[in-house]
XYZ file of C-alpha atoms in Angstrom:
653
model
C 66.731 10.531 48.961
C 64.391 8.779 51.384
C 61.656 11.366 50.840
C 61.804 11.107 47.058
C 61.823 7.328 47.319
C 58.689 7.410 49.474
C 57.000 9.711 46.951
C 57.762 7.259 44.153
C 56.485 4.415 46.286
C 53.323 6.346 47.109
C 52.669 6.872 43.405
C 53.325 3.185 42.799
C 50.801 2.259 45.482
C 48.196 4.542 43.944
C 48.689 2.995 40.513
C 48.463 -0.475 41.994
C 45.206 0.463 43.729
C 43.770 1.530 40.377
C 44.858 -1.796 38.879
C 43.551 -3.846 41.788
C 39.908 -4.107 40.727
C 40.913 -5.109 37.223
C 43.511 -7.618 38.452
C 41.069 -9.133 40.939
C 38.564 -9.619 38.156
C 41.363 -11.040 36.042
C 42.180 -13.539 38.771
C 38.599 -14.635 39.317
C 38.047 -15.087 35.602
C 40.872 -17.566 35.167
C 40.007 -21.205 34.703
C 40.572 -23.464 37.693
C 41.600 -26.933 36.634
C 41.896 -29.669 39.294
C 41.954 -26.977 41.953
C 44.816 -25.125 40.263
C 44.728 -21.503 39.210
C 45.566 -21.426 35.507
C 47.161 -18.136 34.549
C 49.661 -17.148 31.880
C 52.820 -15.434 33.064
C 51.820 -12.156 31.414
C 48.469 -12.131 33.194
C 50.054 -13.141 36.467
C 52.554 -10.295 36.310
C 49.662 -7.925 35.634
C 47.895 -9.297 38.707
C 50.914 -8.655 40.919
C 51.565 -5.230 39.373
C 54.505 -3.701 37.558
C 56.701 -3.187 40.597
C 57.668 -6.600 41.935
C 60.831 -7.785 43.630
C 62.318 -11.246 43.186
C 64.262 -12.658 46.133
C 66.065 -15.983 45.963
C 67.291 -17.959 48.970
C 70.496 -19.964 48.442
C 71.053 -21.451 51.889
C 68.915 -22.971 54.629
C 71.779 -23.762 56.994
C 75.556 -23.634 57.248
C 76.586 -26.522 55.002
C 73.895 -26.233 52.325
C 74.870 -27.001 48.730
C 77.206 -24.598 46.952
C 75.329 -24.964 43.640
C 72.343 -22.904 44.843
C 73.860 -19.426 44.620
C 75.169 -19.798 41.025
C 71.808 -21.243 39.996
C 69.907 -18.260 41.369
C 72.381 -15.647 40.120
C 72.565 -17.007 36.567
C 69.033 -18.369 36.089
C 66.781 -16.809 38.711
C 66.360 -13.263 37.371
C 66.557 -12.105 40.998
C 66.950 -8.701 42.612
C 68.146 -10.028 45.973
C 70.123 -13.091 46.991
C 69.656 -14.093 50.639
C 71.224 -16.710 52.898
C 70.316 -18.207 56.268
C 73.298 -19.847 57.966
C 72.695 -19.756 61.692
C 71.294 -22.077 64.319
C 71.923 -22.004 68.053
C 74.556 -24.712 67.698
C 76.185 -22.942 64.749
C 76.556 -19.836 66.918
C 78.416 -21.915 69.498
C 80.729 -23.403 66.858
C 81.489 -19.941 65.514
C 82.187 -18.664 69.023
C 84.705 -21.486 69.477
C 86.345 -20.569 66.167
C 86.677 -16.938 67.274
C 88.315 -18.009 70.543
C 90.988 -19.810 68.517
C 91.381 -16.973 66.006
C 90.016 -13.459 66.726
C 89.566 -12.875 62.979
C 87.171 -15.816 62.600
C 83.702 -16.477 64.024
C 81.746 -16.094 60.783
C 80.780 -18.549 58.015
C 83.857 -18.606 55.758
C 82.000 -20.622 53.099
C 79.874 -17.558 52.391
C 82.941 -15.505 51.487
C 85.127 -18.082 49.745
C 82.675 -20.536 48.164
C 79.841 -18.123 47.315
C 80.923 -14.504 46.943
C 84.441 -14.986 45.619
C 83.421 -16.785 42.404
C 80.208 -14.775 41.940
C 80.951 -11.243 43.062
C 81.548 -9.880 39.549
C 78.228 -11.266 38.280
C 76.405 -10.094 41.401
C 77.698 -6.555 40.847
C 77.051 -6.621 37.104
C 73.459 -7.784 37.516
C 72.778 -5.328 40.345
C 71.863 -8.109 42.766
C 71.966 -7.175 46.438
C 72.958 -9.743 49.042
C 71.590 -10.205 52.569
C 73.029 -12.807 54.928
C 73.417 -13.654 58.609
C 76.779 -15.254 57.776
C 78.409 -12.723 60.115
C 77.790 -15.099 63.004
C 79.589 -13.819 66.106
C 82.059 -11.684 64.139
C 80.256 -9.819 61.337
C 82.869 -7.036 61.124
C 85.583 -9.559 60.243
C 83.261 -11.165 57.714
C 82.706 -7.757 56.112
C 86.451 -7.173 55.916
C 86.965 -10.565 54.271
C 84.325 -9.639 51.678
C 86.056 -6.335 50.964
C 89.321 -8.178 50.348
C 87.583 -10.563 47.930
C 85.963 -7.602 46.140
C 89.273 -5.752 45.888
C 90.966 -8.828 44.450
C 88.195 -9.073 41.833
C 88.335 -5.359 41.041
C 84.769 -4.808 42.235
C 83.621 -1.736 44.186
C 80.810 -2.860 46.461
C 79.355 -1.279 49.606
C 79.108 -3.590 52.623
C 77.003 -2.904 55.720
C 76.986 -4.688 59.063
C 74.097 -4.853 61.552
C 75.376 -5.248 65.117
C 73.798 -5.471 68.543
C 72.592 -9.060 68.785
C 75.619 -10.249 70.799
C 74.673 -9.785 74.451
C 77.892 -11.261 75.837
C 79.207 -7.674 75.813
C 76.554 -6.730 78.389
C 76.592 -10.001 80.296
C 76.456 -8.430 83.768
C 73.441 -6.305 82.874
C 71.638 -9.370 81.544
C 72.279 -11.345 84.735
C 70.954 -8.405 86.759
C 67.608 -8.901 84.988
C 67.519 -12.535 86.235
C 66.080 -13.954 83.000
C 64.592 -17.433 83.234
C 64.205 -20.005 80.484
C 60.968 -19.670 78.512
C 60.116 -23.360 78.849
C 61.762 -24.667 82.021
C 61.892 -21.545 84.199
C 65.538 -22.334 84.949
C 67.851 -19.458 85.922
C 70.471 -18.322 83.401
C 73.536 -20.588 83.872
C 77.021 -19.207 84.506
C 78.881 -21.296 81.905
C 77.669 -19.298 78.895
C 79.291 -19.705 75.494
C 76.993 -17.483 73.430
C 74.067 -15.160 74.079
C 72.381 -13.582 71.082
C 69.139 -11.713 70.547
C 67.061 -12.470 67.465
C 67.021 -9.094 65.724
C 64.441 -8.259 63.085
C 64.200 -6.865 59.570
C 63.965 -3.137 60.282
C 67.733 -2.533 60.703
C 68.396 -4.513 57.509
C 65.994 -2.211 55.665
C 67.796 0.814 57.119
C 71.190 -0.526 55.976
C 69.793 -0.813 52.440
C 68.381 2.725 52.717
C 71.958 3.849 53.430
C 73.110 2.407 50.120
C 74.430 -1.015 51.137
C 74.780 -3.634 48.409
C 75.685 -6.432 50.819
C 74.181 -6.527 54.319
C 75.666 -8.799 56.976
C 74.078 -9.563 60.311
C 74.780 -11.719 63.308
C 71.759 -13.460 64.828
C 68.446 -12.403 63.351
C 65.188 -14.213 62.769
C 65.470 -16.296 59.624
C 62.669 -14.486 57.802
C 64.264 -11.044 58.330
C 66.651 -11.482 55.403
C 63.588 -11.371 53.104
C 61.391 -8.889 54.966
C 64.212 -6.316 55.211
C 64.625 -5.890 51.433
C 60.847 -5.675 50.967
C 60.544 -2.938 53.593
C 63.309 -1.037 51.827
C 62.030 -1.486 48.278
C 58.370 -0.766 48.950
C 58.703 1.707 51.809
C 56.584 -0.477 54.085
C 55.785 1.248 57.345
C 56.870 -0.474 60.587
C 53.236 -0.366 61.769
C 51.617 -1.822 58.622
C 51.397 -5.198 60.277
C 49.405 -7.090 57.644
C 52.005 -6.326 55.001
C 54.909 -7.043 57.365
C 53.322 -10.400 58.159
C 53.071 -11.196 54.434
C 56.745 -10.368 53.927
C 57.635 -12.432 56.981
C 55.725 -15.410 55.603
C 57.625 -15.059 52.321
C 60.826 -15.234 54.354
C 59.606 -18.164 56.443
C 58.776 -20.173 53.324
C 62.191 -19.757 51.660
C 64.456 -19.667 54.720
C 65.180 -23.414 54.551
C 66.161 -23.405 50.899
C 64.981 -26.377 48.861
C 62.552 -27.539 51.570
C 59.993 -25.279 49.857
C 60.664 -26.643 46.371
C 60.249 -30.375 46.906
C 63.013 -31.167 49.391
C 61.957 -33.649 52.132
C 58.447 -33.689 50.629
C 56.115 -36.426 51.905
C 55.581 -37.685 48.336
C 59.319 -37.674 47.661
C 58.928 -40.162 44.821
C 57.113 -37.511 42.757
C 59.932 -34.967 42.968
C 62.241 -35.047 39.929
C 65.945 -34.318 39.659
C 67.140 -33.959 43.249
C 70.654 -33.474 41.861
C 69.522 -30.240 40.192
C 66.778 -29.175 42.593
C 65.657 -25.583 42.134
C 66.048 -23.192 45.038
C 63.117 -20.964 46.031
C 62.340 -17.510 44.720
C 59.576 -15.251 46.017
C 58.215 -12.657 43.615
C 56.607 -10.027 45.846
C 54.235 -7.174 45.101
C 53.970 -3.868 47.008
C 50.658 -4.893 48.608
C 52.129 -8.068 50.144
C 50.914 -10.632 47.616
C 53.661 -12.970 46.480
C 54.266 -16.103 44.468
C 56.816 -18.746 45.377
C 58.610 -20.287 42.440
C 62.040 -21.555 41.361
C 64.381 -21.031 38.392
C 63.229 -22.544 35.089
C 64.731 -25.812 33.894
C 65.575 -26.970 37.414
C 64.478 -30.013 39.346
C 62.240 -30.094 42.365
C 58.533 -29.421 42.681
C 56.499 -26.328 43.551
C 52.842 -26.904 44.374
C 50.367 -26.310 47.187
C 51.556 -29.347 49.086
C 55.295 -28.588 49.003
C 54.715 -24.970 49.997
C 52.093 -25.940 52.589
C 54.489 -28.366 54.233
C 57.069 -25.612 54.593
C 54.453 -23.225 56.005
C 53.903 -25.520 58.997
C 57.600 -26.288 59.483
C 58.905 -25.432 62.956
C 56.012 -23.223 64.025
C 53.941 -23.221 67.198
C 50.576 -21.490 67.385
C 49.883 -20.447 63.751
C 47.755 -17.534 64.977
C 50.572 -16.130 67.091
C 53.859 -16.614 65.237
C 55.916 -14.002 67.042
C 58.720 -12.090 65.320
C 60.578 -8.898 66.308
C 58.744 -6.791 63.705
C 55.267 -8.337 63.756
C 53.093 -11.073 65.214
C 51.780 -13.195 62.344
C 48.539 -15.113 61.934
C 49.079 -17.892 59.385
C 45.842 -19.731 60.149
C 43.892 -18.396 57.141
C 46.677 -18.375 54.566
C 45.493 -19.427 51.123
C 47.669 -21.210 48.553
C 46.791 -21.292 44.842
C 48.864 -22.980 42.163
C 49.870 -20.889 39.175
C 50.754 -22.917 36.101
C 52.848 -21.569 33.265
C 54.891 -23.080 30.470
C 58.314 -22.416 31.993
C 57.838 -21.449 35.647
C 55.227 -22.916 37.989
C 54.490 -21.221 41.268
C 52.191 -20.886 44.247
C 50.344 -17.658 44.982
C 50.236 -16.934 48.724
C 47.605 -14.643 50.270
C 45.538 -14.312 53.431
C 48.164 -13.712 56.127
C 47.303 -11.264 58.926
C 49.592 -9.270 61.195
C 49.428 -7.682 64.640
C 51.744 -5.635 66.795
C 54.910 -7.386 68.013
C 56.159 -7.927 71.534
C 58.300 -5.297 73.261
C 60.957 -7.967 73.890
C 63.467 -9.860 71.805
C 63.884 -13.592 72.138
C 67.429 -14.366 73.233
C 69.098 -17.735 72.728
C 72.031 -18.534 74.970
C 74.136 -21.676 74.907
C 76.083 -23.008 77.863
C 78.491 -25.856 78.561
C 77.365 -28.816 80.639
C 79.487 -31.946 80.338
C 80.663 -34.001 77.350
C 79.177 -36.562 75.016
C 80.282 -39.210 72.530
C 78.426 -41.441 70.089
C 79.582 -44.740 68.604
C 77.925 -46.548 65.704
C 78.911 -50.145 64.929
C 77.572 -52.377 62.159
C 76.386 -55.966 62.676
C 75.374 -58.822 60.401
C 73.975 -62.325 60.829
C 70.958 -63.796 62.632
C 69.507 -62.137 65.747
C 71.192 -58.786 65.136
C 68.875 -56.908 67.480
C 69.577 -59.145 70.479
C 73.307 -59.291 69.704
C 73.552 -55.521 69.316
C 71.644 -54.706 72.471
C 73.603 -57.154 74.627
C 76.904 -55.912 73.193
C 76.086 -52.295 73.937
C 74.849 -53.093 77.433
C 78.037 -55.052 78.117
C 80.220 -52.192 76.899
C 78.451 -49.774 79.241
C 78.655 -52.221 82.180
C 82.396 -52.751 81.624
C 83.020 -49.014 81.686
C 80.945 -48.566 84.822
C 83.130 -51.157 86.525
C 86.214 -49.261 85.377
C 84.793 -45.966 86.678
C 84.208 -47.529 90.102
C 87.764 -48.845 90.194
C 89.168 -45.424 89.228
C 86.941 -43.534 91.661
C 85.076 -41.742 88.846
C 81.412 -40.831 88.633
C 78.987 -42.857 86.548
C 77.690 -41.714 83.157
C 75.225 -38.848 83.393
C 73.106 -40.398 80.635
C 73.356 -43.316 78.228
C 71.304 -44.352 75.216
C 71.381 -47.667 73.389
C 69.510 -48.126 70.134
C 69.675 -50.847 67.515
C 68.972 -49.145 64.210
C 66.980 -51.491 62.030
C 64.771 -52.732 64.863
C 62.265 -49.822 64.591
C 62.897 -48.751 68.187
C 62.133 -45.172 67.158
C 58.478 -46.261 66.723
C 58.158 -47.366 70.339
C 55.153 -49.625 70.892
C 54.254 -49.296 67.207
C 57.431 -51.044 66.008
C 56.930 -54.088 63.841
C 58.265 -57.368 65.129
C 61.396 -57.480 62.991
C 64.471 -59.636 63.254
C 66.828 -58.124 60.687
C 70.003 -59.867 59.640
C 71.915 -56.585 59.451
C 71.686 -53.581 61.721
C 73.646 -50.770 63.348
C 74.309 -50.424 67.056
C 73.977 -46.841 68.357
C 75.594 -46.130 71.740
C 75.571 -42.538 72.991
C 76.884 -41.490 76.395
C 77.213 -38.333 78.472
C 79.666 -37.651 81.310
C 80.881 -34.653 83.279
C 84.522 -35.522 82.515
C 86.121 -35.685 79.086
C 88.519 -38.382 80.370
C 85.618 -40.789 80.910
C 84.623 -40.551 77.256
C 88.189 -41.162 76.146
C 87.978 -44.458 78.088
C 84.638 -45.139 76.394
C 86.208 -44.660 72.950
C 89.030 -47.088 73.725
C 86.718 -49.816 75.059
C 84.509 -50.146 71.980
C 86.734 -52.135 69.612
C 87.358 -55.047 72.046
C 83.752 -56.124 71.453
C 84.946 -57.376 68.060
C 86.887 -60.190 69.705
C 85.190 -60.634 73.065
C 81.459 -60.224 72.568
C 78.903 -60.998 69.822
C 79.768 -62.584 66.481
C 79.072 -60.595 63.344
C 80.368 -57.181 64.430
C 81.673 -55.805 61.147
C 83.054 -52.369 61.939
C 83.111 -49.226 64.053
C 81.852 -46.447 61.779
C 84.344 -43.597 61.628
C 86.735 -45.219 64.098
C 86.993 -44.178 67.731
C 84.489 -41.420 68.535
C 85.750 -38.135 69.935
C 84.341 -36.496 73.027
C 82.602 -33.206 72.317
C 81.288 -30.583 74.728
C 77.550 -30.507 75.321
C 76.076 -27.134 74.494
C 72.630 -26.700 75.962
C 70.093 -24.049 75.034
C 68.625 -21.410 77.331
C 66.034 -19.120 75.711
C 64.563 -16.046 77.376
C 62.933 -12.693 76.613
C 64.808 -9.409 76.977
C 63.460 -5.843 76.556
C 64.131 -4.326 73.136
C 64.924 -0.978 74.713
C 67.957 -2.495 76.444
C 69.556 -3.733 73.208
C 71.258 -0.961 71.199
C 71.653 -1.656 67.483
C 74.437 -0.209 65.346
C 74.597 -0.144 61.554
C 78.077 0.111 60.072
C 78.355 1.057 56.386
C 81.968 1.056 55.243
C 83.154 2.273 58.655
C 80.447 4.914 59.090
C 78.301 3.916 62.044
C 74.715 4.882 62.802
C 72.879 4.100 66.016
C 69.503 2.560 65.317
C 66.459 2.352 67.559
C 63.612 -0.053 66.967
C 60.338 1.853 66.571
C 57.905 1.326 69.423
C 54.905 -0.918 68.748
C 51.841 1.054 67.766
C 48.614 0.782 69.742
C 46.888 -1.643 67.432
C 45.097 -4.920 67.893
C 47.327 -7.547 69.444
C 47.704 -11.056 68.110
C 45.360 -13.645 69.548
C 46.260 -17.162 70.568
C 44.316 -20.035 69.066
C 41.149 -21.271 70.666
C 41.105 -24.706 72.365
C 40.800 -27.789 70.203
C 37.615 -27.965 68.192
C 35.155 -30.607 69.329
C 34.929 -33.814 67.284
C 32.571 -33.729 64.329
C 29.455 -35.814 64.987
C 28.068 -35.728 61.470
C 30.879 -37.574 59.668
C 30.084 -40.785 57.885
C 31.422 -44.103 59.048
C 32.250 -47.216 57.091
C 34.342 -50.361 56.901
C 37.509 -48.886 55.411
C 40.829 -48.105 57.085
C 43.402 -45.582 55.951
C 46.734 -44.359 57.245
C 47.393 -40.679 57.841
C 49.850 -40.819 54.941
C 47.042 -41.754 52.561
C 44.954 -38.796 53.716
C 47.545 -36.118 54.471
C 51.008 -34.692 53.985
C 53.224 -34.255 57.038
C 56.373 -32.388 58.022
C 58.151 -32.163 61.350
C 60.899 -30.075 62.915
C 62.272 -28.819 66.206
C 62.345 -25.851 68.539
C 64.776 -26.521 71.366
C 63.597 -29.636 73.183
C 60.127 -29.570 71.604
C 59.070 -30.709 68.159
C 56.206 -29.933 65.846
C 54.361 -32.004 63.271
C 52.347 -30.291 60.563
C 49.549 -32.302 58.933
C 47.839 -31.094 55.738
C 44.816 -32.891 54.300
C 45.231 -34.101 50.732
C 41.591 -33.152 50.101
C 39.291 -30.799 52.044
C 36.803 -33.608 52.606
C 39.379 -35.451 54.747
C 39.646 -32.665 57.337
C 36.820 -33.743 59.701
C 38.087 -37.331 59.748
C 41.626 -36.201 60.538
C 40.277 -33.839 63.208
C 38.360 -36.643 64.895
C 41.209 -39.157 64.781
C 44.265 -36.976 65.419
C 43.318 -35.469 68.741
C 46.020 -34.143 71.036
C 45.505 -37.158 73.272
C 45.768 -39.612 70.385
C 49.012 -38.086 69.118
C 50.463 -38.040 72.636
C 49.617 -41.703 73.042
C 51.135 -42.547 69.658
C 54.412 -40.813 70.559
C 54.427 -41.632 74.262
C 57.878 -43.231 73.975
C 59.578 -39.954 72.946
C 58.590 -37.876 75.963
C 60.710 -37.451 79.058
C 59.254 -38.875 82.316
C 56.435 -36.627 83.473
C 53.618 -36.449 85.936
C 50.896 -38.904 84.949
C 48.131 -37.208 83.039
C 50.250 -34.216 81.972
C 49.253 -32.830 78.567
C 52.327 -32.762 76.362
C 50.746 -32.269 72.933
C 48.870 -29.192 71.737
C 46.923 -29.176 68.475
C 46.343 -26.049 66.397
C 44.286 -25.709 63.222
C 45.122 -23.933 59.961
C 41.779 -23.874 58.102
C 43.243 -21.922 55.188
C 45.367 -24.873 54.081
C 43.180 -27.646 55.562
C 45.909 -28.283 58.081
C 46.806 -28.965 61.701
C 49.934 -28.329 63.721
C 50.912 -30.458 66.690
C 53.489 -29.255 69.211
C 55.123 -32.042 71.229
C 56.654 -30.628 74.400
C 59.956 -32.028 75.730
C 60.043 -34.739 73.091
C 63.634 -34.655 71.801
C 65.753 -35.803 74.725
C 67.189 -32.306 75.078
C 67.259 -31.483 71.369
C 70.201 -30.387 69.193
C 73.603 -31.638 70.327
C 72.248 -32.200 73.840
C 70.170 -35.189 72.779
C 71.684 -38.685 72.678
C 69.069 -39.909 70.201
C 69.579 -40.778 66.553
C 66.863 -38.232 65.678
C 67.595 -35.273 67.969
C 65.476 -32.825 65.947
C 62.337 -34.868 65.348
C 62.941 -34.903 61.598
C 61.316 -38.332 61.259
C 58.290 -37.675 63.484
C 56.133 -36.551 60.569
C 57.038 -39.664 58.609
C 56.253 -41.819 61.637
C 52.813 -40.237 61.942
C 51.984 -41.234 58.350
C 51.644 -44.819 59.624
C 48.941 -43.825 62.136
C 45.920 -45.958 61.211
C 42.349 -44.644 61.178
C 39.566 -47.222 61.147
C 35.794 -47.263 60.455
C 35.893 -44.768 57.606
C 33.912 -44.550 54.364
C 35.810 -44.986 51.112
C 37.352 -41.511 51.328
C 39.706 -41.899 48.394
C 36.900 -42.865 46.020
C 34.662 -40.097 47.379
C 37.386 -37.474 46.875
C 37.976 -38.553 43.286
C 34.265 -38.320 42.520
């Protein structure tokens, strides 16, 4: 079967090669209007070729909206439906669920809220499903799906990819003495989870074996898209340019509606959030693809929305490392495709190189407990009242700890929301008449946080006037799960593919001796030939931004609204300038330490800034109100650039 499939795919490639010169001419002949590629759907399909695959993503995290899957199944005309459920913290939550019940440890929403009501339509339409909803117990998830299918009278073949869970070889891992990628810290003993990020190749193999639903545990987010493309088009594991294109398609859709107008800088231009369309990539055998969404849905698909998602949560755009390929996104080109019923963005220009011989492994471990209380205040001088109240609550508890012979808090954080504390030195001098008091604490003992929870309400009668409520009542203590990431040799991680009880051992193909990926060059020097003037603009007037997190570091992508703005943004937004602007978010460091790295993406007129150790621990470790840096991009839009010509008028002319 595989041989005949490859023959068909070879013929398809040959036919596409014959069409290529005509389709390229077709593309270049289309009218560009306001920088947009104007192409009718019929012509666009001819450009991509006859054999295309449509993949829709219905989930960017565990907890995403349940309306996405029905929308894509009924309106998306898709061949594959994919889901991304897992984060490091989600893995820990699923591990806790499995400890309570050995049959759990997967995302039950995927089975009950998605597949159960849709499985008949999915089977009828021939849609295949790929998901990492298996969490830490993919075999149980597969069994739950089979029970749902049996109840619905549907015969469907389910495959499971296993091997990511390294807790089963814990001793062997410790013998390797792996250290954290960022801190160099030794692997802690109090592990809760330890999972390797597997790639797309085993997913493709499961589909080759006839699977209609493929479940995985931990895998890189983009693998749920690349796997089907490798299977459908017979892509070779060493055709790195094409693998990089498929990986970029996966990267763009892996966060659901973030690619179709969700959290867009110009949010006010995005219609119908209540019915926002979820992303679909229509992919061709040669790696070209267009990102679109179902017709008659809300949201927005254009160069800016897709560009923002391209820079989301990446580091060096020339060395985006995945298990199957190292990607270079720096020269990616985005072109808008306008049609009467389905707008899209054509994505080209990605390059690929051989991958590493190691998997990234994310482990979580227990280290103390935390609790967060939020109280509302009203009346004059809310900031001063809130801060003094919180400080007094902490001081009272510290006195109690001393009396009881207990240790002090490990960490505390007080923040008055409404005072712009998150802006540090750039906060405006506000004195709001309503605010919220954020008090987060960490302690090695759960008992200490139970005392903390009990001592919050007395502030309503013994401290500041105007306290109006404790949001959610007494906070509960929760364990702190910290992240430890390290590299582990691929050869030491056996992968097993289970298709309806029939298991096949799978080995990752060795990297071929081809050109390796190259890290970005140092920051480009400032441009000396730019004009000056008497105008001032904010970054938000000149660029789009988006920010995200990787562990305890964050990234901010910046994309110029017009190519002519790039040199001015380059000169103003140096690494040093961004570090100074965000100096209040970094942990105490050696004076003069460089904590911000800037990378350029010339293909989309963009920059990416990586802010090291900027999240107070990140995830559930952080005590901050923004533990993932989600607002950092928005904060950067207020960065003011002076002595400029009238850039907005020049761009319009």
